[in-house]
Amino acid sequence: MQDLIKTILRFKVLITFTALCVISLSLISLGEVSKISGFRAIVIASISNIQKFFSWVPNPVALRSENQALRDLNLQLSSEVIKMRAALIENNRLRSMLALKDTSSEKLIPAEVVNKTNVQMRSYVTINKGSRDGIREGMAVRTDAGLVGEVVATTNSYSLVETLNNRHVKVSAKIVRNQIDGILNWEGGNFLVLNNIPTSFEVYPNDMIVTSNYSVKFPHNIPIGRVAKVEKEYGSLFHKIYVEPYANFASLEQVFVIDYIVDEEIVELTKKIEETIKAKNRQRK
Amino acid sequence: MKLVENKYYLKQIQIRYIVYAILALLLMLVELLFIDIIAIESVTPDLLLILCVWITLAEGQFVGLFFAFGIGLIFDVISGDVIGTNALAKLVASYVAGFFHKERNIKSNLNTLRFTLVVLVSAFIHNIIYFFFYLKPAETSFWQFFLQYGVSATLYTMLFSAIAILIKIPAKEIDID
């Protein structure tokens, strides 16, 4: 017994070290220890409060880098402002020449996404604004980044928005750089696909895609996304263009409903012609 | 007379341990609140590791292990890190530092450049272990990340340990001789 105690005392450092290593590894393997998570939260909150109390202490390194970043940003913004002023003047001049309606003055109704639904490749979001707030079926919905979808149903307080990542949704879209129009749809995955762009037109990655002037659903020039990749299919006359949407459908929280409905006469006319063509086809069969 | 001397000696040890504990808590607060002030390109010195190495060299490997484990564990809890990572890294670093502990050379271990060298070795081992747990292997190459941050953090910690050698420690070795 005494020998055992002597041996333990002789190797006490090694035994302690091994034991503490085992304890540490066990704690690591446990990961988040839920029992102390409350205590941990209190400690971290207290530290945050102390941090807030000491926030007046200047950090020269951080201040220097922040100053540098702000100077860079200032420079960038100044040049952006100059460019935008020039663009605005040019825009006004062209608009007055073409007598186009200023679409940027459309009223935006802010709304919050309260629910998301995915039913067999169909994706919808519910927003907390409805017909009481002036929302009607057919209105376009966007975020500050880009187009999200279209209002398909409304109640007094809520509206259902069909997002672009639905298989049957088709959007008339154009490439901003060369103004070529195509049809945008979703074929699964993270990208939208822009079809009907002839291979005779060059399309490059990062080209901006916006809603087309021919769209009967959406106001024109709403940003949709950027070209992620372009594929040329063997034997096809058209590009297959993958578009990365600007709006992140997975993390939609705040959106804007555009208080704009495309002229119903155009919609009616399009529907009428479509029905006539379908009827003729049926007769032929 | 001997009993009185022993009591005095035990009291001295108790006071030292309390001082270490208070220092550890203060350094934890510094690490959490003010470390950004001395950070260079997000590389920060590990002040707690310096304290662990100091305690190990001053009090021995056995005591150092307990302090390193305790300090690491408390820091894991209050910093929101994965519990056990700092504890394990500091434990192994102190274990290694313990091999440099010499009862008769405590003063020369702590008050000379030898201390910074021990910190360098310990910090290197500490950072290898810490970054091993910190990194998700799929995201970044371990060695690339370690060379980028681990080595610079090791050198920065060593640089800071040079401040510690300026502190005059109580001449503990007179009791041993």
Short mmCIF file of C-alpha atoms in Angstrom, two decimals:
data_model
loop_
_atom_site.label_atom_id
_atom_site.label_comp_id
_atom_site.label_asym_id
_atom_site.label_seq_id
_atom_site.Cartn_x
_atom_site.Cartn_y
_atom_site.Cartn_z
CA MET A 1 0.00 0.00 0.00
CA GLN A 2 2.82 2.31 0.95
CA ASP A 3 4.57 1.42 -2.29
CA LEU A 4 1.45 2.37 -4.20
CA ILE A 5 1.23 5.72 -2.42
CA LYS A 6 4.94 6.27 -3.05
CA THR A 7 4.48 5.47 -6.76
CA ILE A 8 1.49 7.83 -6.99
CA LEU A 9 3.46 10.58 -5.26
CA ARG A 10 6.43 9.95 -7.53
CA PHE A 11 4.29 10.27 -10.64
CA LYS A 12 1.85 12.81 -9.24
CA VAL A 13 2.65 15.36 -11.94
CA LEU A 14 2.15 12.90 -14.77
CA ILE A 15 -1.03 11.47 -13.22
CA THR A 16 -2.44 14.98 -12.63
CA PHE A 17 -1.51 16.05 -16.13
CA THR A 18 -3.18 12.98 -17.67
CA ALA A 19 -6.29 13.39 -15.55
CA LEU A 20 -6.66 17.09 -16.42
CA CYS A 21 -6.06 16.32 -20.11
CA VAL A 22 -8.84 13.72 -20.01
CA ILE A 23 -11.17 16.22 -18.30
CA SER A 24 -10.35 18.90 -20.90
CA LEU A 25 -10.91 16.53 -23.82
CA SER A 26 -14.18 15.34 -22.30
CA LEU A 27 -15.35 18.94 -21.96
CA ILE A 28 -14.36 19.64 -25.57
CA SER A 29 -16.21 16.55 -26.80
CA LEU A 30 -19.31 17.60 -24.86
CA GLY A 31 -19.26 20.89 -26.77
CA GLU A 32 -21.98 23.21 -25.51
CA VAL A 33 -22.61 22.32 -21.90
CA SER A 34 -26.28 23.15 -21.60
CA LYS A 35 -26.22 23.08 -17.81
CA ILE A 36 -23.91 26.05 -17.62
CA SER A 37 -25.26 27.85 -20.66
CA GLY A 38 -27.39 30.09 -18.42
CA PHE A 39 -24.41 31.00 -16.27
CA ARG A 40 -22.33 31.53 -19.40
CA ALA A 41 -24.97 33.81 -20.88
CA ILE A 42 -25.00 35.88 -17.68
CA VAL A 43 -21.20 36.13 -17.66
CA ILE A 44 -21.03 37.09 -21.34
CA ALA A 45 -23.82 39.65 -20.88
CA SER A 46 -22.00 41.15 -17.86
CA ILE A 47 -18.76 41.33 -19.85
CA SER A 48 -20.64 43.05 -22.67
CA ASN A 49 -21.97 45.61 -20.19
CA ILE A 50 -18.47 46.21 -18.85
CA GLN A 51 -17.25 46.51 -22.44
CA LYS A 52 -19.93 49.13 -23.06
CA PHE A 53 -18.78 50.98 -19.95
CA PHE A 54 -15.21 51.03 -21.25
CA SER A 55 -16.16 51.83 -24.82
CA TRP A 56 -14.87 55.39 -24.37
CA VAL A 57 -11.29 54.05 -24.20
CA PRO A 58 -9.80 54.92 -27.59
CA ASN A 59 -8.21 52.22 -29.68
CA PRO A 60 -5.55 53.98 -31.79
CA VAL A 61 -5.00 51.06 -34.17
CA ALA A 62 -8.71 50.54 -34.77
CA LEU A 63 -9.24 54.30 -35.09
CA ARG A 64 -6.47 54.58 -37.64
CA SER A 65 -7.83 51.72 -39.75
CA GLU A 66 -11.39 53.06 -39.37
CA ASN A 67 -10.23 56.50 -40.47
CA GLN A 68 -8.48 54.98 -43.46
CA ALA A 69 -11.58 52.97 -44.37
CA LEU A 70 -13.79 56.04 -43.99
CA ARG A 71 -11.44 58.13 -46.12
CA ASP A 72 -11.51 55.45 -48.84
CA LEU A 73 -15.29 55.22 -48.60
CA ASN A 74 -15.59 59.01 -48.72
CA LEU A 75 -13.48 59.13 -51.85
CA GLN A 76 -15.48 56.33 -53.42
CA LEU A 77 -18.79 57.96 -52.50
CA SER A 78 -17.65 61.36 -53.80
CA SER A 79 -16.85 59.87 -57.17
CA GLU A 80 -20.14 57.92 -57.09
CA VAL A 81 -22.03 61.17 -56.37
CA ILE A 82 -20.33 62.91 -59.26
CA LYS A 83 -21.15 59.98 -61.55
CA MET A 84 -24.75 59.86 -60.32
CA ARG A 85 -25.24 63.59 -60.80
CA ALA A 86 -23.99 63.27 -64.34
CA ALA A 87 -26.21 60.22 -64.89
CA LEU A 88 -29.24 62.02 -63.46
CA ILE A 89 -28.73 64.98 -65.76
CA GLU A 90 -28.29 62.66 -68.71
CA ASN A 91 -31.29 60.60 -67.62
CA ASN A 92 -33.52 63.67 -67.32
CA ARG A 93 -32.40 64.84 -70.71
CA LEU A 94 -33.12 61.46 -72.33
CA ARG A 95 -36.45 61.13 -70.51
CA SER A 96 -37.60 64.50 -71.69
CA MET A 97 -36.52 63.52 -75.18
CA LEU A 98 -38.36 60.20 -75.08
CA ALA A 99 -41.21 61.42 -72.87
CA LEU A 100 -40.98 58.33 -70.73
CA LYS A 101 -42.80 57.96 -67.51
CA ASP A 102 -40.53 58.18 -64.48
CA THR A 103 -40.92 54.74 -62.97
CA SER A 104 -38.75 55.47 -59.96
CA SER A 105 -41.50 57.57 -58.41
CA GLU A 106 -43.68 54.54 -57.76
CA LYS A 107 -44.89 54.20 -54.22
CA LEU A 108 -43.29 51.44 -52.20
CA ILE A 109 -45.20 49.76 -49.38
CA PRO A 110 -42.82 48.30 -46.79
CA ALA A 111 -43.78 44.91 -45.37
CA GLU A 112 -42.33 42.19 -43.21
CA VAL A 113 -42.19 38.53 -44.11
CA VAL A 114 -44.10 36.57 -41.49
CA ASN A 115 -44.06 33.12 -43.02
CA LYS A 116 -42.34 31.08 -45.69
CA THR A 117 -43.89 28.08 -47.41
CA ASN A 118 -42.33 25.56 -49.76
CA VAL A 119 -44.74 23.21 -51.45
CA GLN A 120 -43.23 20.86 -54.02
CA MET A 121 -40.80 23.25 -55.71
CA ARG A 122 -43.21 26.13 -55.18
CA SER A 123 -42.07 28.77 -52.82
CA TYR A 124 -44.24 31.44 -51.23
CA VAL A 125 -43.82 34.03 -48.54
CA THR A 126 -46.53 35.68 -46.49
CA ILE A 127 -46.19 39.38 -45.74
CA ASN A 128 -47.93 41.38 -43.02
CA LYS A 129 -49.65 43.84 -45.36
CA GLY A 130 -52.92 43.16 -47.13
CA SER A 131 -55.71 44.75 -49.11
CA ARG A 132 -56.36 47.16 -46.21
CA ASP A 133 -52.90 48.60 -46.88
CA GLY A 134 -53.59 49.00 -50.58
CA ILE A 135 -52.01 45.79 -51.77
CA ARG A 136 -53.60 44.09 -54.75
CA GLU A 137 -52.93 40.89 -56.64
CA GLY A 138 -50.34 41.28 -59.34
CA MET A 139 -48.20 43.84 -57.54
CA ALA A 140 -44.46 43.23 -57.69
CA VAL A 141 -42.46 42.65 -54.53
CA ARG A 142 -38.80 43.51 -54.14
CA THR A 143 -36.10 44.01 -51.55
CA ASP A 144 -33.55 46.78 -51.62
CA ALA A 145 -31.40 44.31 -53.58
CA GLY A 146 -33.79 43.12 -56.24
CA LEU A 147 -37.00 41.50 -57.41
CA VAL A 148 -38.59 38.90 -55.13
CA GLY A 149 -41.84 37.97 -56.83
CA GLU A 150 -45.48 38.83 -57.26
CA VAL A 151 -48.47 39.12 -54.95
CA VAL A 152 -50.83 36.26 -55.81
CA ALA A 153 -53.42 36.50 -53.06
CA THR A 154 -54.46 39.01 -50.42
CA THR A 155 -56.59 39.15 -47.31
CA ASN A 156 -57.33 42.24 -45.24
CA SER A 157 -54.05 42.04 -43.31
CA TYR A 158 -51.84 39.61 -45.19
CA SER A 159 -50.67 38.86 -48.71
CA LEU A 160 -49.17 35.79 -50.30
CA VAL A 161 -46.17 36.41 -52.52
CA GLU A 162 -45.03 33.92 -55.12
CA THR A 163 -41.24 34.15 -55.27
CA LEU A 164 -39.17 33.85 -58.44
CA ASN A 165 -37.89 30.41 -57.46
CA ASN A 166 -41.04 28.69 -58.66
CA ARG A 167 -40.97 26.42 -61.67
CA HIS A 168 -43.93 27.99 -63.45
CA VAL A 169 -42.90 31.62 -62.92
CA LYS A 170 -41.59 33.27 -66.06
CA VAL A 171 -40.29 36.82 -66.12
CA SER A 172 -39.54 38.90 -69.16
CA ALA A 173 -36.02 40.17 -68.45
CA LYS A 174 -33.23 41.93 -70.24
CA ILE A 175 -29.48 42.27 -70.05
CA VAL A 176 -28.72 45.87 -69.13
CA ARG A 177 -25.44 46.08 -71.07
CA ASN A 178 -26.88 45.26 -74.49
CA GLN A 179 -30.66 45.56 -73.82
CA ILE A 180 -31.37 42.06 -75.19
CA ASP A 181 -34.58 40.54 -73.86
CA GLY A 182 -35.14 36.98 -72.78
CA ILE A 183 -37.34 34.84 -70.57
CA LEU A 184 -36.21 34.15 -67.04
CA ASN A 185 -37.36 31.14 -65.11
CA TRP A 186 -36.24 28.80 -62.36
CA GLU A 187 -35.16 25.24 -63.01
CA GLY A 188 -34.15 24.32 -59.47
CA GLY A 189 -31.02 25.16 -57.51
CA ASN A 190 -29.72 28.55 -56.52
CA PHE A 191 -29.75 30.14 -59.96
CA LEU A 192 -32.45 31.47 -62.27
CA VAL A 193 -32.05 30.70 -65.96
CA LEU A 194 -32.34 33.31 -68.71
CA ASN A 195 -33.36 31.75 -72.01
CA ASN A 196 -34.02 32.97 -75.54
CA ILE A 197 -30.84 35.07 -75.81
CA PRO A 198 -29.31 34.29 -79.22
CA THR A 199 -25.70 33.10 -79.24
CA SER A 200 -24.89 35.91 -81.68
CA PHE A 201 -24.96 38.29 -78.68
CA GLU A 202 -22.10 38.15 -76.25
CA VAL A 203 -23.08 37.70 -72.62
CA TYR A 204 -20.51 38.00 -69.87
CA PRO A 205 -20.47 37.00 -66.21
CA ASN A 206 -21.61 39.83 -63.91
CA ASP A 207 -23.83 41.37 -66.59
CA MET A 208 -26.81 42.89 -64.78
CA ILE A 209 -30.30 41.50 -65.46
CA VAL A 210 -33.40 43.65 -64.92
CA THR A 211 -37.08 43.32 -65.73
CA SER A 212 -37.81 44.02 -69.35
CA ASN A 213 -39.98 46.78 -70.75
CA TYR A 214 -42.11 44.02 -72.30
CA SER A 215 -42.99 42.50 -68.94
CA VAL A 216 -46.73 42.32 -68.38
CA LYS A 217 -46.26 41.38 -64.75
CA PHE A 218 -43.56 43.63 -63.39
CA PRO A 219 -42.60 47.28 -63.74
CA HIS A 220 -39.54 47.56 -65.93
CA ASN A 221 -35.92 48.01 -64.84
CA ILE A 222 -36.25 46.29 -61.47
CA PRO A 223 -32.92 44.60 -60.78
CA ILE A 224 -33.18 40.81 -60.75
CA GLY A 225 -29.66 39.51 -60.56
CA ARG A 226 -26.30 39.14 -62.21
CA VAL A 227 -25.04 36.63 -64.77
CA ALA A 228 -23.21 33.88 -62.91
CA LYS A 229 -22.26 31.69 -65.87
CA VAL A 230 -23.09 31.29 -69.53
CA GLU A 231 -23.44 27.94 -71.25
CA LYS A 232 -23.59 27.32 -74.97
CA GLU A 233 -25.66 24.24 -75.67
CA TYR A 234 -24.58 22.11 -78.60
CA GLY A 235 -26.85 22.63 -81.60
CA SER A 236 -28.83 25.42 -79.94
CA LEU A 237 -29.14 28.95 -81.24
CA PHE A 238 -29.57 30.31 -77.74
CA HIS A 239 -27.41 30.80 -74.69
CA LYS A 240 -28.29 29.19 -71.43
CA ILE A 241 -27.57 31.93 -68.91
CA TYR A 242 -27.47 31.24 -65.19
CA VAL A 243 -28.47 34.28 -63.15
CA GLU A 244 -27.68 34.72 -59.50
CA PRO A 245 -30.61 36.64 -57.99
CA TYR A 246 -29.77 39.76 -55.98
CA ALA A 247 -32.53 39.02 -53.49
CA ASN A 248 -31.72 36.25 -51.08
CA PHE A 249 -34.88 34.16 -50.99
CA ALA A 250 -33.65 32.12 -48.05
CA SER A 251 -33.31 35.08 -45.71
CA LEU A 252 -36.15 37.39 -46.69
CA GLU A 253 -37.23 39.56 -43.80
CA GLN A 254 -38.21 42.97 -45.07
CA VAL A 255 -39.63 43.59 -48.52
CA PHE A 256 -41.31 46.38 -50.46
CA VAL A 257 -44.48 45.99 -52.45
CA ILE A 258 -44.44 48.19 -55.54
CA ASP A 259 -47.73 50.03 -55.81
CA TYR A 260 -47.95 49.51 -59.54
CA ILE A 261 -50.16 47.32 -61.65
CA VAL A 262 -49.39 46.87 -65.30
CA ASP A 263 -52.15 48.26 -67.49
CA GLU A 264 -54.95 45.71 -67.28
CA GLU A 265 -55.84 46.28 -70.90
CA ILE A 266 -52.46 44.87 -71.93
CA VAL A 267 -52.97 41.85 -69.71
CA GLU A 268 -56.46 41.30 -71.06
CA LEU A 269 -55.25 41.66 -74.64
CA THR A 270 -52.40 39.18 -74.07
CA LYS A 271 -54.77 36.70 -72.45
CA LYS A 272 -57.25 37.09 -75.31
CA ILE A 273 -54.60 36.42 -77.93
CA GLU A 274 -53.24 33.44 -76.00
CA GLU A 275 -56.73 31.96 -75.74
CA THR A 276 -57.34 32.51 -79.45
CA ILE A 277 -54.10 30.73 -80.35
CA LYS A 278 -54.94 27.85 -77.99
CA ALA A 279 -58.42 27.54 -79.48
CA LYS A 280 -56.98 27.46 -83.01
CA ASN A 281 -54.51 24.79 -82.00
CA ARG A 282 -57.29 22.72 -80.49
CA GLN A 283 -59.32 23.05 -83.72
CA ARG A 284 -56.32 21.91 -85.77
CA LYS A 285 -55.91 18.84 -83.60
CA MET B 1 10.19 27.92 16.34
CA LYS B 2 10.00 25.47 13.41
CA LEU B 3 6.17 25.46 13.62
CA VAL B 4 6.06 29.23 13.48
CA GLU B 5 8.37 29.21 10.45
CA ASN B 6 6.14 26.61 8.72
CA LYS B 7 3.01 28.67 9.45
CA TYR B 8 4.70 31.75 8.05
CA TYR B 9 5.80 29.81 4.99
CA LEU B 10 2.27 28.45 4.38
CA LYS B 11 0.82 31.93 4.74
CA GLN B 12 3.31 33.21 2.19
CA ILE B 13 2.18 30.47 -0.25
CA GLN B 14 -1.49 31.30 0.35
CA ILE B 15 -0.89 34.99 -0.30
CA ARG B 16 1.01 34.18 -3.51
CA TYR B 17 -1.79 31.92 -4.76
CA ILE B 18 -4.38 34.61 -4.01
CA VAL B 19 -2.26 37.16 -5.87
CA TYR B 20 -2.01 34.76 -8.85
CA ALA B 21 -5.78 34.28 -8.83
CA ILE B 22 -6.45 38.03 -8.70
CA LEU B 23 -3.88 38.62 -11.45
CA ALA B 24 -5.53 35.92 -13.56
CA LEU B 25 -8.94 37.55 -13.20
CA LEU B 26 -7.53 40.97 -14.04
CA LEU B 27 -5.73 39.61 -17.10
CA MET B 28 -8.91 37.86 -18.22
CA LEU B 29 -10.70 41.20 -18.11
CA VAL B 30 -7.85 42.83 -20.01
CA GLU B 31 -7.98 40.01 -22.59
CA LEU B 32 -11.71 40.50 -23.04
CA LEU B 33 -11.98 44.28 -22.82
CA PHE B 34 -8.79 45.94 -23.93
CA ILE B 35 -6.87 43.41 -26.01
CA ASP B 36 -7.95 45.13 -29.24
CA ILE B 37 -5.88 48.14 -28.25
CA ILE B 38 -2.67 46.13 -28.50
CA ALA B 39 -3.79 43.91 -31.36
CA ILE B 40 -1.74 44.11 -34.53
CA GLU B 41 -3.68 42.95 -37.58
CA SER B 42 -5.95 40.90 -35.29
CA VAL B 43 -2.93 39.15 -33.74
CA THR B 44 -3.01 39.43 -29.94
CA PRO B 45 -0.65 38.31 -27.20
CA ASP B 46 -1.85 35.66 -24.76
CA LEU B 47 -1.37 37.37 -21.42
CA LEU B 48 -2.91 34.48 -19.51
CA LEU B 49 -0.39 32.08 -20.98
CA ILE B 50 2.44 34.32 -19.79
CA LEU B 51 0.93 34.20 -16.30
CA CYS B 52 0.59 30.39 -16.49
CA VAL B 53 4.24 30.01 -17.50
CA TRP B 54 5.23 32.44 -14.76
CA ILE B 55 3.32 30.47 -12.12
CA THR B 56 4.78 27.19 -13.36
CA LEU B 57 8.34 28.49 -13.26
CA ALA B 58 7.80 30.10 -9.86
CA GLU B 59 5.80 27.38 -8.12
CA GLY B 60 6.66 24.24 -10.01
CA GLN B 61 5.07 21.96 -12.56
CA PHE B 62 2.47 20.47 -10.22
CA VAL B 63 1.00 23.77 -9.05
CA GLY B 64 1.35 25.23 -12.55
CA LEU B 65 -0.83 22.47 -13.99
CA PHE B 66 -3.73 23.29 -11.68
CA PHE B 67 -3.48 27.02 -12.27
CA ALA B 68 -3.20 26.59 -16.05
CA PHE B 69 -6.19 24.27 -16.16
CA GLY B 70 -8.27 26.53 -13.92
CA ILE B 71 -7.36 29.74 -15.74
CA GLY B 72 -7.99 28.13 -19.13
CA LEU B 73 -11.33 26.72 -18.04
CA ILE B 74 -12.60 29.98 -16.55
CA PHE B 75 -11.47 31.85 -19.65
CA ASP B 76 -13.30 29.33 -21.86
CA VAL B 77 -16.48 29.96 -19.91
CA ILE B 78 -16.35 33.75 -19.89
CA SER B 79 -15.01 34.20 -23.41
CA GLY B 80 -17.63 31.98 -25.04
CA ASP B 81 -14.97 29.68 -26.47
CA VAL B 82 -15.46 25.91 -26.76
CA ILE B 83 -15.15 24.76 -23.17
CA GLY B 84 -11.92 22.86 -22.63
CA THR B 85 -9.84 24.22 -25.53
CA ASN B 86 -8.01 26.91 -23.58
CA ALA B 87 -7.86 24.64 -20.56
CA LEU B 88 -6.14 21.87 -22.55
CA ALA B 89 -3.83 24.20 -24.48
CA LYS B 90 -2.68 26.03 -21.35
CA LEU B 91 -2.38 22.78 -19.43
CA VAL B 92 0.00 21.26 -21.99
CA ALA B 93 1.93 24.54 -22.32
CA SER B 94 2.40 24.68 -18.55
CA TYR B 95 3.41 21.03 -18.45
CA VAL B 96 6.13 21.77 -20.98
CA ALA B 97 7.15 24.96 -19.12
CA GLY B 98 7.40 22.86 -15.97
CA PHE B 99 10.46 21.05 -17.35
CA PHE B 100 12.32 24.37 -17.18
CA HIS B 101 11.46 24.85 -13.51
CA LYS B 102 14.46 24.63 -11.20
CA GLU B 103 13.90 25.16 -7.48
CA ARG B 104 17.31 26.81 -7.10
CA ASN B 105 17.09 29.02 -10.18
CA ILE B 106 13.65 30.56 -9.88
CA LYS B 107 14.91 34.12 -9.93
CA SER B 108 17.16 33.59 -12.94
CA ASN B 109 14.31 31.75 -14.70
CA LEU B 110 11.88 34.59 -14.19
CA ASN B 111 14.05 37.68 -14.31
CA THR B 112 16.16 36.89 -17.36
CA LEU B 113 15.59 36.31 -21.05
CA ARG B 114 15.31 32.61 -20.26
CA PHE B 115 11.72 33.36 -19.26
CA THR B 116 10.90 34.74 -22.72
CA LEU B 117 12.39 31.63 -24.31
CA VAL B 118 10.27 29.36 -22.13
CA VAL B 119 7.23 31.48 -23.07
CA LEU B 120 8.17 31.10 -26.73
CA VAL B 121 8.28 27.30 -26.51
CA SER B 122 5.10 27.12 -24.44
CA ALA B 123 3.22 29.60 -26.63
CA PHE B 124 4.19 27.63 -29.73
CA ILE B 125 2.81 24.41 -28.28
CA HIS B 126 -0.22 26.24 -26.84
CA ASN B 127 -1.09 27.74 -30.22
CA ILE B 128 -0.67 24.45 -32.12
CA ILE B 129 -3.18 22.81 -29.77
CA TYR B 130 -5.53 25.79 -29.64
CA PHE B 131 -5.66 26.35 -33.41
CA PHE B 132 -6.12 22.63 -33.96
CA PHE B 133 -9.43 22.84 -32.12
CA TYR B 134 -10.27 26.30 -33.36
CA LEU B 135 -10.09 25.49 -37.05
CA LYS B 136 -12.59 23.56 -39.06
CA PRO B 137 -10.28 21.49 -41.28
CA ALA B 138 -12.62 21.72 -44.28
CA GLU B 139 -12.49 25.51 -44.32
CA THR B 140 -8.82 26.38 -44.03
CA SER B 141 -5.54 24.58 -44.11
CA PHE B 142 -4.31 24.14 -40.52
CA TRP B 143 -0.67 24.91 -41.27
CA GLN B 144 -1.48 27.89 -43.45
CA PHE B 145 -3.65 29.36 -40.70
CA PHE B 146 -1.15 28.44 -37.99
CA LEU B 147 1.75 30.06 -39.85
CA GLN B 148 -0.34 33.15 -40.51
CA TYR B 149 -1.75 33.66 -37.02
CA GLY B 150 -0.24 31.06 -34.69
CA VAL B 151 3.40 31.94 -35.28
CA SER B 152 2.78 35.68 -35.14
CA ALA B 153 0.71 35.27 -31.97
CA THR B 154 3.54 33.18 -30.47
CA LEU B 155 6.12 35.85 -31.23
CA TYR B 156 3.86 38.62 -29.99
CA THR B 157 3.23 36.73 -26.74
CA MET B 158 6.98 36.24 -26.33
CA LEU B 159 7.52 39.96 -26.88
CA PHE B 160 5.03 40.77 -24.14
CA SER B 161 6.64 38.30 -21.77
CA ALA B 162 9.73 40.50 -21.87
CA ILE B 163 7.72 43.01 -19.81
CA ALA B 164 7.13 40.37 -17.17
CA ILE B 165 10.84 39.81 -16.59
CA LEU B 166 11.15 43.39 -15.45
CA ILE B 167 8.93 42.58 -12.45
CA LYS B 168 10.99 41.94 -9.36
CA ILE B 169 9.75 38.77 -7.70
CA PRO B 170 10.02 38.08 -3.98
CA ALA B 171 13.12 36.02 -3.29
CA LYS B 172 11.40 32.72 -2.70
CA GLU B 173 14.56 30.73 -3.12
CA ILE B 174 15.90 31.80 0.28
CA ASP B 175 13.43 29.37 1.85
CA ILE B 176 14.61 26.50 -0.27
CA ASP B 177 18.32 26.79 0.31
#
